[in-house]
Amino acid sequence: MKLPSPCYTPGMGLINERYVDEGQLRGQDDVPLHNFLAHRDRAQLSTGRGVPFFSGREREISTFRQMANALLLDRRSNATLVVEGPPGAGKSALLAQFMEEMRAFPAAGSGGRRWLPVLLNGAHAEIPLGISRAVDSAIARRMSLDLLAAAPGEDADVSERLRAFLGEDSVRQMKRGLREIASTVMDRGFGALGVRIGGASSDRLDQLEHVADRRAKDWSDWQIVLLIDEAQQISDQAPGAIPGTLSSIHQGFVPAPISFCAFGLSGTWDALADAGISRGSVGCDLPLAGLSDEASQMAVRRCFEQYQVGNGGDWERAILKRSANWPQHLAVYLNAALTTLERHMGAQRGFGKADLALLAEAMASGDEGRKGYYDRRVRGLDRHNARHSRYARHLAPLLRQGGGEMHLDDVVDYMEGAPLNLPPSEVDGFISAAQHSGFLERLPGSKLRMPIPSFAAHLLGEPMPPLPEAASPRPKKVNAPCQN
């Protein structure tokens, strides 16, 4: 089933801002089993579609729709969202779902601008050249795909705009393949935000304003949303960066319909502040944590329905218990379950009844995947100091006693006191490493929290929860021999 289009407010063309996940299968879930298994626990961003079996995140998507309505009303200023979360919280999945949302949005503004999601790495977000190149590539790709998909006799408008944007030669190149378009675009050269892209370089200052105006005109047909991944890397100190680039977009000063959403680890807001963005809109800061019980259950049931896993109640309960509502864990255990079923049962027309005798093997495979995930987290924790994981093991029981949270001052006092007796510089280094690895997350009010379920259990070597036992087969009834 295709993702239903958002409802619109009658007479205004606005998006219904209230997103409700009802748990049904959608077009993005129609993924062949071998493709899903090959991706393991990673989001399928290469397709440009939402992640299979994405569930929940109603608040986040509703907020994204609110931002989109602000753009539909031509209010560009502060049309910005910031999504912060630890590794494995589902930031990339939410980013892909924002792209999926834009597929169904109505044209923006009185000029009918079409929505254009542009994926950008945080390391290039302050570099006008990187932004412009990403936008130009996205426009060329979108227009080319539109032209290729158009029915005979219906592509005149798309062809005309494509020729205006790329030139006649590029359209001919497009007929021979999309890769050659990119080469032609860069050979010809364009400019944006006062920086020349491709073509012959020029230092003439009187051309910069002309180049920027030309690019703004080329972009005016699109409502551009930069989706900045790994946004904690944003810095105006990188080679080619121009301080204030993102701030200009954020405040609506760029002469083009462009806004952005930033996705990153804890500390993304600090990176944005360093890049000149000093204030955000109320409600547009989206800290990402685990899923709700209901959303986790919907994800498993969507997956089982798609691949026709029958009588999977015990499998569902085991996956939910082990994943502890953590998106990355859900992906690991679902993949392990389906891989095990496919290996033993095949799935040409669906699995049918899931054999409970295979559950232990499947969950053991998932346990190994989860262990690898935490081992990578621990390596990140110990990257600059091999004692950091030991400090985390000391701290984990105290954090648990406080419901997973402690005040920063209490953490510092504990680590500087007996039995650790650490100097302040080493405490600061540990807290910084713990945030980057996902062991700790800084909260408002100078509090620290363990954001990833089961990280403490891994550090402390605690066992996995028990599995439901396979039902013993009923003994066959044997008739007593006849007595003569």
Short mmCIF file of C-alpha atoms in Angstrom, two decimals:
data_model
loop_
_atom_site.label_atom_id
_atom_site.label_comp_id
_atom_site.label_asym_id
_atom_site.label_seq_id
_atom_site.Cartn_x
_atom_site.Cartn_y
_atom_site.Cartn_z
CA MET A 1 0.00 0.00 0.00
CA LYS A 2 1.32 3.41 -0.93
CA LEU A 3 1.94 6.01 1.78
CA PRO A 4 -1.30 8.02 2.00
CA SER A 5 -1.01 11.67 1.05
CA PRO A 6 -1.40 14.15 3.91
CA CYS A 7 -4.82 15.74 4.29
CA TYR A 8 -5.03 19.41 3.48
CA THR A 9 -7.01 22.24 5.04
CA PRO A 10 -9.92 23.04 2.67
CA GLY A 11 -9.51 26.31 0.79
CA MET A 12 -5.94 26.91 1.95
CA GLY A 13 -3.93 24.02 0.54
CA LEU A 14 -2.13 23.52 3.85
CA ILE A 15 -0.95 20.21 5.23
CA ASN A 16 -2.76 18.54 8.07
CA GLU A 17 -0.13 18.96 10.77
CA ARG A 18 -1.35 16.04 12.89
CA TYR A 19 0.46 12.89 11.79
CA VAL A 20 -0.97 9.63 13.14
CA ASP A 21 0.72 6.27 12.58
CA GLU A 22 -2.02 3.65 12.35
CA GLY A 23 0.31 0.72 11.79
CA GLN A 24 -0.72 -0.33 8.27
CA LEU A 25 1.72 -1.41 5.57
CA ARG A 26 2.86 1.34 3.19
CA GLY A 27 4.62 1.58 -0.14
CA GLN A 28 8.01 1.93 1.54
CA ASP A 29 7.49 -1.49 3.18
CA ASP A 30 7.24 -3.28 -0.17
CA VAL A 31 10.85 -4.46 -0.15
CA PRO A 32 11.89 -7.90 -1.47
CA LEU A 33 13.14 -10.10 1.35
CA HIS A 34 16.65 -10.53 -0.07
CA ASN A 35 17.03 -6.73 -0.28
CA PHE A 36 15.90 -6.24 3.30
CA LEU A 37 18.24 -8.94 4.60
CA ALA A 38 21.18 -7.56 2.61
CA HIS A 39 20.86 -4.15 4.28
CA ARG A 40 21.02 -5.69 7.76
CA ASP A 41 20.46 -2.89 10.30
CA ARG A 42 21.01 0.06 7.98
CA ALA A 43 18.35 2.41 6.60
CA GLN A 44 17.64 2.12 2.87
CA LEU A 45 18.50 5.71 2.01
CA SER A 46 19.77 4.77 -1.46
CA THR A 47 16.21 4.34 -2.71
CA GLY A 48 15.14 7.83 -1.64
CA ARG A 49 12.17 6.26 0.11
CA GLY A 50 11.27 5.93 3.76
CA VAL A 51 12.79 3.13 5.77
CA PRO A 52 10.89 -0.19 5.69
CA PHE A 53 8.69 -0.76 8.77
CA PHE A 54 9.30 2.75 10.09
CA SER A 55 6.94 3.31 13.03
CA GLY A 56 5.95 6.01 15.48
CA ARG A 57 7.72 9.40 15.58
CA GLU A 58 4.35 11.15 15.40
CA ARG A 59 5.55 14.27 17.22
CA GLU A 60 8.61 14.63 15.01
CA ILE A 61 6.73 14.25 11.72
CA SER A 62 3.94 16.56 12.92
CA THR A 63 6.60 19.19 13.68
CA PHE A 64 8.09 18.71 10.21
CA ARG A 65 4.67 19.30 8.69
CA GLN A 66 4.35 22.49 10.73
CA MET A 67 7.65 23.67 9.26
CA ALA A 68 6.38 22.80 5.77
CA ASN A 69 3.23 24.85 6.33
CA ALA A 70 5.36 27.83 7.33
CA LEU A 71 7.15 27.50 4.00
CA LEU A 72 3.84 27.10 2.13
CA LEU A 73 2.84 30.44 3.65
CA ASP A 74 6.14 31.96 2.43
CA ARG A 75 7.53 32.33 5.94
CA ARG A 76 11.11 31.24 5.36
CA SER A 77 12.66 32.66 8.52
CA ASN A 78 13.57 30.05 11.14
CA ALA A 79 12.09 27.23 9.06
CA THR A 80 14.61 24.94 10.67
CA LEU A 81 14.45 21.70 12.67
CA VAL A 82 17.24 20.20 14.76
CA VAL A 83 17.12 16.48 15.59
CA GLU A 84 19.65 15.36 18.20
CA GLY A 85 20.07 11.81 19.41
CA PRO A 86 22.61 9.13 20.32
CA PRO A 87 23.86 6.48 17.88
CA GLY A 88 21.14 4.02 16.91
CA ALA A 89 18.21 6.26 17.91
CA GLY A 90 16.85 6.32 14.36
CA LYS A 91 18.04 9.71 13.08
CA SER A 92 18.78 8.40 9.58
CA ALA A 93 15.43 6.61 9.50
CA LEU A 94 13.62 9.83 10.43
CA LEU A 95 15.61 11.74 7.81
CA ALA A 96 14.46 9.24 5.16
CA GLN A 97 10.88 9.58 6.39
CA PHE A 98 11.05 13.36 6.01
CA MET A 99 12.04 12.73 2.40
CA GLU A 100 9.06 10.41 2.04
CA GLU A 101 6.76 13.10 3.46
CA MET A 102 7.94 15.60 0.87
CA ARG A 103 6.92 13.23 -1.91
CA ALA A 104 3.28 13.89 -0.94
CA PHE A 105 3.44 17.62 -0.11
CA PRO A 106 1.54 20.08 -2.35
CA ALA A 107 3.44 22.68 -4.34
CA ALA A 108 4.74 25.50 -2.16
CA GLY A 109 3.83 29.16 -2.43
CA SER A 110 1.94 31.09 -5.06
CA GLY A 111 4.46 30.09 -7.74
CA GLY A 112 3.89 26.37 -7.23
CA ARG A 113 7.43 25.48 -6.14
CA ARG A 114 8.01 21.73 -5.96
CA TRP A 115 9.62 20.23 -2.86
CA LEU A 116 13.24 19.16 -3.25
CA PRO A 117 14.98 17.26 -0.44
CA VAL A 118 18.77 17.57 -0.66
CA LEU A 119 20.97 15.29 1.44
CA LEU A 120 24.10 16.99 2.76
CA ASN A 121 26.85 15.93 5.15
CA GLY A 122 27.43 18.20 8.13
CA ALA A 123 31.08 18.64 7.20
CA HIS A 124 29.99 20.51 4.03
CA ALA A 125 27.13 22.53 5.51
CA GLU A 126 29.16 25.76 5.84
CA ILE A 127 30.77 25.41 2.43
CA PRO A 128 28.70 27.18 -0.27
CA LEU A 129 30.40 25.11 -2.95
CA GLY A 130 29.26 21.89 -1.27
CA ILE A 131 25.70 23.15 -0.77
CA SER A 132 25.39 24.41 -4.34
CA ARG A 133 26.80 21.25 -5.84
CA ALA A 134 24.38 19.11 -3.81
CA VAL A 135 21.38 21.26 -4.81
CA ASP A 136 22.35 21.35 -8.49
CA SER A 137 22.81 17.58 -8.55
CA ALA A 138 19.44 17.04 -6.87
CA ILE A 139 17.68 19.33 -9.37
CA ALA A 140 19.36 17.67 -12.36
CA ARG A 141 18.52 14.21 -11.07
CA ARG A 142 14.90 15.12 -10.33
CA MET A 143 14.29 16.78 -13.68
CA SER A 144 15.97 13.94 -15.54
CA LEU A 145 13.86 11.34 -13.77
CA ASP A 146 10.73 13.41 -14.44
CA LEU A 147 11.60 13.51 -18.13
CA LEU A 148 12.35 9.80 -18.31
CA ALA A 149 9.07 9.01 -16.54
CA ALA A 150 6.91 11.35 -18.66
CA ALA A 151 4.47 9.84 -21.11
CA PRO A 152 4.99 10.59 -24.84
CA GLY A 153 3.65 14.03 -25.65
CA GLU A 154 3.54 15.12 -22.01
CA ASP A 155 7.17 16.05 -21.42
CA ALA A 156 7.38 19.42 -23.23
CA ASP A 157 7.40 21.53 -20.05
CA VAL A 158 9.93 19.31 -18.27
CA SER A 159 12.14 19.21 -21.36
CA GLU A 160 12.07 22.97 -21.68
CA ARG A 161 13.03 23.54 -18.06
CA LEU A 162 15.72 20.87 -18.27
CA ARG A 163 17.23 22.52 -21.36
CA ALA A 164 17.14 25.92 -19.65
CA PHE A 165 18.89 24.54 -16.59
CA LEU A 166 21.43 22.22 -18.20
CA GLY A 167 21.62 23.30 -21.82
CA GLU A 168 20.83 21.42 -25.04
CA ASP A 169 23.99 19.31 -24.90
CA SER A 170 23.16 18.05 -21.42
CA VAL A 171 19.72 16.88 -22.53
CA ARG A 172 21.32 14.81 -25.25
CA GLN A 173 23.77 13.45 -22.67
CA MET A 174 20.83 12.56 -20.45
CA LYS A 175 19.53 10.24 -23.14
CA ARG A 176 22.78 8.28 -22.79
CA GLY A 177 22.83 8.12 -19.00
CA LEU A 178 22.44 10.17 -15.84
CA ARG A 179 26.11 9.95 -14.88
CA GLU A 180 27.13 11.96 -17.90
CA ILE A 181 24.71 14.74 -16.90
CA ALA A 182 26.67 15.44 -13.74
CA SER A 183 29.87 15.68 -15.75
CA THR A 184 28.28 18.09 -18.24
CA VAL A 185 26.83 20.21 -15.44
CA MET A 186 30.23 20.58 -13.80
CA ASP A 187 32.04 21.24 -17.10
CA ARG A 188 29.64 24.03 -17.93
CA GLY A 189 29.75 25.54 -14.45
CA PHE A 190 27.24 27.27 -12.23
CA GLY A 191 27.33 29.43 -9.14
CA ALA A 192 25.46 29.91 -5.88
CA LEU A 193 25.79 32.01 -2.75
CA GLY A 194 28.52 33.99 -4.49
CA VAL A 195 30.72 30.98 -5.22
CA ARG A 196 31.44 29.56 -8.67
CA ILE A 197 30.88 25.84 -9.27
CA GLY A 198 32.66 24.04 -12.09
CA GLY A 199 33.62 25.58 -15.43
CA ALA A 200 36.34 28.16 -15.86
CA SER A 201 37.15 29.99 -12.62
CA SER A 202 37.09 33.78 -12.46
CA ASP A 203 38.19 36.25 -9.80
CA ARG A 204 36.18 39.18 -11.17
CA LEU A 205 34.11 40.50 -8.29
CA ASP A 206 31.55 42.07 -10.62
CA GLN A 207 30.59 38.56 -11.79
CA LEU A 208 29.86 37.18 -8.34
CA GLU A 209 26.61 39.06 -7.87
CA HIS A 210 25.47 38.03 -11.35
CA VAL A 211 26.33 34.40 -10.63
CA ALA A 212 24.43 34.42 -7.32
CA ASP A 213 21.37 36.03 -8.92
CA ARG A 214 21.42 33.50 -11.74
CA ARG A 215 21.57 30.59 -9.35
CA ALA A 216 18.74 32.04 -7.23
CA LYS A 217 16.62 32.17 -10.40
CA ASP A 218 17.52 28.58 -11.30
CA TRP A 219 16.48 27.47 -7.82
CA SER A 220 13.27 29.51 -7.69
CA ASP A 221 11.11 26.65 -9.06
CA TRP A 222 11.94 24.51 -6.03
CA GLN A 223 11.25 24.54 -2.31
CA ILE A 224 14.66 23.28 -1.21
CA VAL A 225 15.12 21.55 2.14
CA LEU A 226 18.67 20.65 3.09
CA LEU A 227 18.70 17.47 5.18
CA ILE A 228 22.03 17.74 6.99
CA ASP A 229 23.27 14.40 8.32
CA GLU A 230 26.06 14.12 10.92
CA ALA A 231 25.32 17.76 11.73
CA GLN A 232 27.54 17.75 14.83
CA GLN A 233 30.42 18.15 12.34
CA ILE A 234 29.23 21.62 11.26
CA SER A 235 32.06 24.11 11.53
CA ASP A 236 33.05 27.39 9.90
CA GLN A 237 36.70 26.39 10.24
CA ALA A 238 36.71 23.77 7.47
CA PRO A 239 38.58 24.55 4.23
CA GLY A 240 36.21 26.41 1.93
CA ALA A 241 33.76 27.27 4.71
CA ILE A 242 32.27 30.74 4.82
CA PRO A 243 31.11 31.79 8.30
CA GLY A 244 27.43 32.70 8.39
CA THR A 245 26.35 30.51 5.46
CA LEU A 246 23.85 28.46 7.48
CA SER A 247 22.87 31.47 9.55
CA SER A 248 21.87 33.30 6.35
CA ILE A 249 19.70 30.37 5.30
CA HIS A 250 18.23 30.07 8.80
CA GLN A 251 17.23 33.73 8.90
CA GLY A 252 15.81 33.71 5.38
CA PHE A 253 18.41 36.09 3.90
CA VAL A 254 19.37 33.81 0.98
CA PRO A 255 17.48 34.91 -2.18
CA ALA A 256 16.12 31.41 -2.82
CA PRO A 257 13.43 29.25 -1.16
CA ILE A 258 15.78 27.16 0.95
CA SER A 259 15.68 25.89 4.54
CA PHE A 260 17.31 23.04 6.45
CA CYS A 261 16.90 20.28 9.01
CA ALA A 262 19.96 19.18 10.99
CA PHE A 263 20.38 15.60 12.27
CA GLY A 264 23.25 14.84 14.62
CA LEU A 265 24.61 13.52 17.87
CA SER A 266 24.33 15.33 21.17
CA GLY A 267 26.13 18.64 20.73
CA THR A 268 24.58 19.54 17.38
CA TRP A 269 23.02 22.68 18.80
CA ASP A 270 26.44 23.71 20.12
CA ALA A 271 27.90 23.25 16.63
CA LEU A 272 25.10 25.34 15.14
CA ALA A 273 25.68 28.06 17.72
CA ASP A 274 29.38 28.08 16.78
CA ALA A 275 28.32 28.53 13.14
CA GLY A 276 26.31 31.65 14.01
CA ILE A 277 22.81 30.28 14.69
CA SER A 278 22.05 31.73 18.09
CA ARG A 279 18.35 31.01 18.44
CA GLY A 280 15.86 28.43 17.31
CA SER A 281 12.10 28.37 17.00
CA VAL A 282 10.04 27.10 19.92
CA GLY A 283 9.17 23.43 19.43
CA CYS A 284 11.68 22.87 16.62
CA ASP A 285 14.27 21.15 18.82
CA LEU A 286 13.60 17.40 18.59
CA PRO A 287 15.63 15.23 20.97
CA LEU A 288 15.39 11.64 19.72
CA ALA A 289 15.25 8.68 22.10
CA GLY A 290 13.77 5.18 21.97
CA LEU A 291 10.41 4.25 20.51
CA SER A 292 7.23 3.78 22.48
CA ASP A 293 6.00 0.26 23.24
CA GLU A 294 3.24 0.71 20.67
CA ALA A 295 5.57 1.92 17.91
CA SER A 296 8.00 -0.97 18.50
CA GLN A 297 5.16 -3.46 18.31
CA MET A 298 3.88 -1.87 15.08
CA ALA A 299 7.35 -2.15 13.52
CA VAL A 300 7.55 -5.89 14.24
CA ARG A 301 4.01 -6.56 13.08
CA ARG A 302 4.52 -4.60 9.85
CA CYS A 303 7.59 -6.68 9.12
CA PHE A 304 5.86 -9.99 9.91
CA GLU A 305 2.85 -9.01 7.81
CA GLN A 306 5.01 -8.03 4.84
CA TYR A 307 6.84 -11.36 4.84
CA GLN A 308 3.85 -13.42 5.98
CA VAL A 309 5.30 -14.74 9.21
CA GLY A 310 2.44 -16.65 10.80
CA ASN A 311 1.86 -17.47 14.48
CA GLY A 312 4.75 -15.19 15.41
CA GLY A 313 3.53 -14.14 18.85
CA ASP A 314 6.43 -15.70 20.76
CA TRP A 315 8.89 -14.35 18.20
CA GLU A 316 7.38 -10.88 18.53
CA ARG A 317 7.60 -10.94 22.32
CA ALA A 318 11.22 -12.11 22.27
CA ILE A 319 12.25 -9.41 19.75
CA LEU A 320 10.49 -6.66 21.70
CA LYS A 321 11.99 -7.75 25.02
CA ARG A 322 15.53 -7.92 23.69
CA SER A 323 15.38 -4.72 21.64
CA ALA A 324 14.08 -2.64 24.59
CA ASN A 325 12.39 -0.19 22.16
CA TRP A 326 15.73 0.84 20.66
CA PRO A 327 15.44 1.29 16.85
CA GLN A 328 18.87 -0.14 16.03
CA HIS A 329 18.20 -3.22 18.15
CA LEU A 330 14.82 -3.75 16.50
CA ALA A 331 16.51 -3.76 13.10
CA VAL A 332 19.16 -6.24 14.29
CA TYR A 333 16.71 -8.73 15.78
CA LEU A 334 14.22 -8.51 12.92
CA ASN A 335 17.01 -9.17 10.46
CA ALA A 336 18.29 -12.08 12.54
CA ALA A 337 14.80 -13.58 12.82
CA LEU A 338 14.07 -13.40 9.10
CA THR A 339 17.55 -14.62 8.16
CA THR A 340 17.10 -17.69 10.36
CA LEU A 341 13.61 -18.42 9.03
CA GLU A 342 14.76 -17.99 5.43
CA ARG A 343 17.72 -20.31 5.97
CA HIS A 344 15.60 -23.14 7.36
CA MET A 345 12.20 -22.61 5.76
CA GLY A 346 12.62 -20.59 2.57
CA ALA A 347 10.17 -17.83 1.75
CA GLN A 348 9.06 -18.01 -1.86
CA ARG A 349 5.45 -17.23 -0.87
CA GLY A 350 5.86 -16.17 2.72
CA PHE A 351 7.14 -18.09 5.68
CA GLY A 352 3.87 -19.40 7.02
CA LYS A 353 3.96 -20.63 10.58
CA ALA A 354 7.20 -19.59 12.29
CA ASP A 355 8.84 -22.63 13.90
CA LEU A 356 9.34 -21.83 17.58
CA ALA A 357 12.22 -24.33 17.70
CA LEU A 358 14.25 -21.86 15.58
CA LEU A 359 13.72 -18.93 17.94
CA ALA A 360 16.77 -19.62 20.12
CA GLU A 361 19.06 -19.71 17.06
CA ALA A 362 17.58 -16.47 15.72
CA MET A 363 17.89 -14.61 19.01
CA ALA A 364 21.47 -15.85 19.50
CA SER A 365 22.30 -14.39 16.09
CA GLY A 366 20.65 -11.12 17.10
CA ASP A 367 22.56 -11.15 20.39
CA GLU A 368 25.81 -11.34 18.44
CA GLY A 369 24.76 -8.40 16.29
CA ARG A 370 23.83 -6.36 19.34
CA LYS A 371 27.11 -7.28 21.04
CA GLY A 372 29.00 -6.02 17.99
CA TYR A 373 27.06 -2.77 18.17
CA TYR A 374 28.04 -2.23 21.82
CA ASP A 375 31.62 -3.34 21.22
CA ARG A 376 31.89 -0.52 18.66
CA ARG A 377 30.43 1.89 21.21
CA VAL A 378 33.01 0.76 23.80
CA ARG A 379 35.85 1.16 21.30
CA GLY A 380 34.65 4.71 20.71
CA LEU A 381 34.58 5.25 24.46
CA ASP A 382 38.18 4.02 24.81
CA ARG A 383 39.48 5.65 21.65
CA HIS A 384 41.65 8.26 23.40
CA ASN A 385 41.85 6.69 26.84
CA ALA A 386 41.69 2.93 27.44
CA ARG A 387 40.40 3.55 31.00
CA HIS A 388 37.15 5.20 29.91
CA SER A 389 35.14 1.97 29.71
CA ARG A 390 36.25 1.13 33.26
CA TYR A 391 34.99 4.51 34.43
CA ALA A 392 31.69 3.82 32.69
CA ARG A 393 31.35 0.49 34.51
CA HIS A 394 31.86 2.32 37.79
CA LEU A 395 29.25 4.92 36.91
CA ALA A 396 26.55 2.66 35.42
CA PRO A 397 25.09 1.37 38.76
CA LEU A 398 24.84 4.91 40.13
CA LEU A 399 23.06 6.11 37.00
CA ARG A 400 20.62 3.22 37.29
CA GLN A 401 19.86 4.12 40.89
CA GLY A 402 18.95 7.61 39.73
CA GLY A 403 16.58 6.34 37.06
CA GLY A 404 19.26 6.63 34.37
CA GLU A 405 20.08 10.27 35.20
CA MET A 406 22.53 12.15 37.41
CA HIS A 407 23.40 15.77 37.88
CA LEU A 408 26.68 16.74 36.26
CA ASP A 409 28.09 17.95 39.59
CA ASP A 410 27.34 14.58 41.21
CA VAL A 411 29.13 12.75 38.39
CA VAL A 412 32.16 15.01 38.75
CA ASP A 413 32.22 14.64 42.56
CA TYR A 414 32.03 10.86 42.28
CA MET A 415 34.79 10.56 39.70
CA GLU A 416 37.12 12.98 41.48
CA GLY A 417 36.58 11.18 44.80
CA ALA A 418 37.52 7.70 45.99
CA PRO A 419 38.01 5.11 44.59
CA LEU A 420 38.77 6.73 41.20
CA ASN A 421 40.47 9.96 42.38
CA LEU A 422 40.61 11.40 38.87
CA PRO A 423 41.96 14.86 38.00
CA PRO A 424 39.41 17.32 36.54
CA SER A 425 40.96 17.14 33.06
CA GLU A 426 40.44 13.36 32.89
CA VAL A 427 36.85 13.69 34.10
CA ASP A 428 36.14 16.22 31.35
CA GLY A 429 37.73 13.93 28.77
CA PHE A 430 35.63 10.99 29.91
CA ILE A 431 32.35 12.93 29.80
CA SER A 432 33.15 14.17 26.30
CA ALA A 433 34.02 10.64 25.09
CA ALA A 434 30.92 9.21 26.78
CA GLN A 435 28.70 11.67 24.91
CA HIS A 436 30.26 10.85 21.53
CA SER A 437 29.99 7.10 22.10
CA GLY A 438 26.37 7.27 23.21
CA PHE A 439 26.92 6.23 26.84
CA LEU A 440 25.93 9.65 28.21
CA GLU A 441 23.75 12.46 26.93
CA ARG A 442 23.64 15.99 28.31
CA LEU A 443 20.18 17.24 29.29
CA PRO A 444 18.91 20.72 30.21
CA GLY A 445 19.58 21.65 33.81
CA SER A 446 23.15 20.24 33.82
CA LYS A 447 21.99 16.63 33.97
CA LEU A 448 23.51 13.56 32.31
CA ARG A 449 21.53 10.55 31.14
CA MET A 450 22.21 7.07 29.73
CA PRO A 451 20.26 7.34 26.45
CA ILE A 452 20.83 3.85 24.99
CA PRO A 453 19.00 0.98 26.69
CA SER A 454 21.17 -2.02 27.60
CA PHE A 455 24.51 -0.19 27.25
CA ALA A 456 24.99 -0.56 31.00
CA ALA A 457 23.96 -4.22 30.83
CA HIS A 458 26.63 -4.82 28.20
CA LEU A 459 29.32 -3.04 30.21
CA LEU A 460 28.40 -5.00 33.35
CA GLY A 461 28.21 -8.36 31.53
CA GLU A 462 24.59 -9.06 32.41
CA PRO A 463 22.81 -12.01 30.73
CA MET A 464 20.08 -11.72 28.10
CA PRO A 465 16.45 -12.27 29.16
CA PRO A 466 15.17 -15.87 28.80
CA LEU A 467 13.27 -16.99 25.72
CA PRO A 468 9.82 -18.58 25.63
CA GLU A 469 10.19 -22.32 25.58
CA ALA A 470 9.15 -24.33 22.59
CA ALA A 471 6.02 -26.31 23.28
CA SER A 472 6.71 -30.02 23.70
CA PRO A 473 5.08 -32.10 20.96
CA ARG A 474 2.12 -34.12 22.14
CA PRO A 475 2.83 -37.83 22.37
CA LYS A 476 1.04 -39.87 19.75
CA LYS A 477 -1.87 -41.90 21.02
CA VAL A 478 -1.12 -45.62 20.73
CA ASN A 479 -4.03 -48.03 20.76
CA ALA A 480 -3.64 -50.97 23.08
CA PRO A 481 -3.30 -54.33 21.33
CA CYS A 482 -6.44 -56.36 21.14
CA GLN A 483 -6.81 -59.04 23.75
CA ASN A 484 -7.86 -62.39 22.50
#
